[in-house]
């Protein structure tokens, strides 16, 4: 599993920093979180392709998080038969996309499935054979969603001695069992995979929570994640301004990650006022609170290895 920041900035695109967008590559599929202006340029730059893009999850309808949608939707229509795209987001996301499509008159060669938050929405916003996406309502100046991206639990470790004891011949049957599939032996006996596997191993998970101050939902989305991508828009001395604008300082964000048990925090949605030279100061302030915190930079990528416990 690989997370790539296509942009790390907030508010407006700058010559030195693109607007926030995170793309997660998993088993050849792409899942995108937020699409700031010009996001398609970033995606081209990292050469991950556009066809594998399955899901775009939008946090809220502020321009710096969603104005990249028309560009990316049109770019995806340049490839033959790209297949279904799912767009997840706040109330109004469907109207936003469909009206843009109508006014701009662009034609898409693939269907879009919209998953729009409402009060009765279940905790799981989206699920496929690989992952699920959980959402929660954050606290910003407008309605804003945070996300938790979870790989499904993986089958437990294969125990060859158990397989031998059950008389399962080495070969394709072992392979199937290792993947968690049940097998039927030649003598007609059905062997459930659990009989030869250890307990299921937890999947990897990532939190994406920007444009918010700390709230319960953010802690829940962040709980024990491998990486938390969090709003760290300001230096701690701008606490008051940050809170008034519905954002966190790097210290606030590092504290959330630490308390929630995140293994690593990457702070993003950096204010345009900070140039690259200022990022060291932001890093210092974050690390003071949580040693595994860092400031995100455009095109940085983060590999998440398998968990084995
Ligand atoms: Zn923003
Ligand atoms: Zn915002």
Coordinates of C-alpha atoms in Angstrom, one line a residue, residues 133-299:
X133 CA -13.9 3.7 3.6
X134 CA -15.4 5.0 6.8
X135 CA -16.5 8.6 7.2
X136 CA -17.2 10.9 10.1
X137 CA -18.3 14.5 10.4
X138 CA -15.6 16.9 11.4
X139 CA -15.7 20.5 12.7
X140 CA -15.0 23.2 10.2
X141 CA -16.6 26.5 9.0
X142 CA -18.8 24.4 6.7
X143 CA -19.9 20.7 6.7
X144 CA -16.8 18.6 6.4
X145 CA -16.1 14.9 6.3
X146 CA -13.1 13.0 7.4
X147 CA -12.2 9.5 6.2
X148 CA -10.6 6.3 7.3
X149 CA -9.3 4.0 4.6
X150 CA -9.1 0.3 5.7
X151 CA -7.7 -2.7 4.1
X152 CA -9.8 -5.8 4.8
X153 CA -8.3 -8.1 7.4
X154 CA -5.9 -10.6 5.8
X155 CA -6.1 -14.4 6.3
X156 CA -4.0 -15.7 9.2
X157 CA -0.6 -17.3 8.7
X158 CA -0.7 -20.7 7.0
X159 CA 0.2 -23.7 9.2
X160 CA 1.8 -26.4 7.0
X161 CA 1.8 -28.9 9.9
X162 CA -2.0 -28.6 10.3
X163 CA -2.4 -29.1 6.6
X164 CA -0.3 -32.3 6.6
X165 CA -2.1 -33.6 9.7
X166 CA -5.4 -33.2 7.8
X167 CA -4.0 -35.1 4.8
X168 CA -4.1 -32.2 2.4
X169 CA -1.7 -32.8 -0.4
X170 CA 0.9 -30.1 -1.1
X171 CA 0.0 -28.2 -4.3
X172 CA -2.8 -26.0 -5.5
X173 CA -5.0 -26.8 -2.4
X174 CA -2.3 -25.3 -0.2
X175 CA -2.3 -22.1 -2.3
X176 CA -6.1 -21.8 -2.0
X177 CA -6.0 -22.3 1.7
X178 CA -3.3 -19.7 2.1
X179 CA -5.6 -17.2 0.4
X180 CA -8.3 -18.0 2.9
X181 CA -10.4 -20.2 0.4
X182 CA -11.9 -23.5 1.5
X183 CA -11.0 -26.6 -0.4
X184 CA -12.6 -29.9 -1.1
X185 CA -10.3 -33.0 -1.1
X186 CA -10.6 -35.9 -3.6
X187 CA -12.3 -38.0 -0.9
X188 CA -15.0 -35.3 -0.8
X189 CA -14.0 -33.9 2.6
X190 CA -14.4 -30.1 2.8
X191 CA -11.6 -28.3 4.7
X192 CA -12.5 -24.7 5.9
X193 CA -9.4 -22.5 5.6
X194 CA -9.6 -21.5 9.3
X195 CA -8.5 -25.1 10.2
X196 CA -5.1 -24.5 8.8
X197 CA -4.7 -20.7 9.3
X198 CA -3.7 -18.6 12.3
X199 CA -6.0 -15.8 13.4
X200 CA -6.8 -13.2 10.8
X201 CA -4.2 -10.4 10.5
X202 CA -5.3 -6.8 10.7
X203 CA -5.4 -4.8 7.5
X204 CA -3.5 -1.5 7.1
X205 CA -5.4 1.8 7.5
X206 CA -5.0 5.5 6.8
X207 CA -6.8 8.5 8.2
X208 CA -7.5 11.6 6.1
X209 CA -8.7 14.5 8.2
X210 CA -8.3 18.0 7.0
X211 CA -10.0 21.4 7.5
X212 CA -11.1 20.7 11.0
X213 CA -10.4 21.2 14.6
X214 CA -10.1 18.2 16.8
X215 CA -13.4 16.4 17.6
X216 CA -14.5 13.0 18.6
X217 CA -15.0 11.8 15.0
X218 CA -11.5 12.8 14.1
X219 CA -10.1 10.7 17.0
X220 CA -12.2 7.8 15.9
X221 CA -11.0 8.0 12.3
X222 CA -7.4 8.2 13.5
X223 CA -7.5 5.4 16.0
X224 CA -4.3 3.3 15.7
X225 CA -3.9 4.0 12.0
X226 CA -0.6 3.4 10.2
X227 CA -0.6 7.0 8.9
X228 CA -2.8 9.9 9.7
X229 CA -2.9 12.7 7.2
X230 CA -4.1 15.7 9.2
X231 CA -4.7 19.4 8.9
X232 CA -1.6 21.2 10.3
X233 CA -2.2 24.5 8.6
X234 CA -0.6 26.9 11.1
X235 CA 2.3 27.3 13.6
X236 CA 1.3 27.0 17.2
X237 CA 1.5 30.8 17.8
X238 CA -1.5 31.2 15.4
X239 CA -3.7 29.0 17.5
X240 CA -6.5 31.5 17.8
X241 CA -6.6 32.2 14.1
X242 CA -6.5 28.5 13.4
X243 CA -9.4 27.7 15.6
X244 CA -11.5 30.6 14.3
X245 CA -11.0 29.4 10.8
X246 CA -11.7 25.8 11.6
X247 CA -8.2 24.5 11.3
X248 CA -5.5 23.0 13.5
X249 CA -2.0 24.1 14.3
X250 CA 0.8 21.5 13.8
X251 CA 0.8 21.1 17.5
X252 CA -3.0 20.3 17.6
X253 CA -2.7 17.8 14.8
X254 CA 0.4 16.1 16.3
X255 CA -1.6 15.8 19.6
X256 CA -4.5 14.2 17.9
X257 CA -2.3 11.6 16.2
X258 CA -0.4 10.9 19.4
X259 CA -3.5 10.5 21.5
X260 CA -5.3 8.4 18.9
X261 CA -2.4 6.0 18.7
X262 CA -1.5 6.7 15.1
X263 CA 1.9 5.2 14.1
X264 CA 2.8 8.2 12.0
X265 CA 1.3 11.7 11.3
X266 CA 1.8 13.6 8.1
X267 CA 0.6 17.2 8.5
X268 CA -0.9 18.8 5.4
X269 CA -3.1 21.7 4.1
X270 CA -0.1 23.9 4.9
X271 CA -1.0 27.7 4.8
X272 CA 0.3 29.5 1.7
X273 CA 2.0 31.9 4.0
X274 CA 4.7 29.3 4.7
X275 CA 7.4 28.9 2.1
X276 CA 9.6 25.8 1.9
X277 CA 12.1 27.5 4.2
X278 CA 9.4 27.7 6.9
X279 CA 8.6 24.0 6.8
X280 CA 11.5 23.1 9.1
X281 CA 10.0 25.3 11.8
X282 CA 6.6 23.6 11.3
X283 CA 8.3 20.2 11.6
X284 CA 10.1 21.2 14.8
X285 CA 6.9 22.3 16.4
X286 CA 5.1 19.1 15.4
X287 CA 7.9 16.8 16.5
X288 CA 8.0 18.4 19.9
X289 CA 4.5 17.0 20.5
X290 CA 4.8 13.7 18.6
X291 CA 8.1 12.2 17.4
X292 CA 6.5 10.4 14.5
X293 CA 5.1 13.6 13.0
X294 CA 6.3 15.2 9.8
X295 CA 5.2 17.9 7.4
X296 CA 3.9 16.6 4.1
X297 CA 5.4 17.8 0.8
X298 CA 4.1 17.6 -2.7
X299 CA 4.8 14.2 -4.4

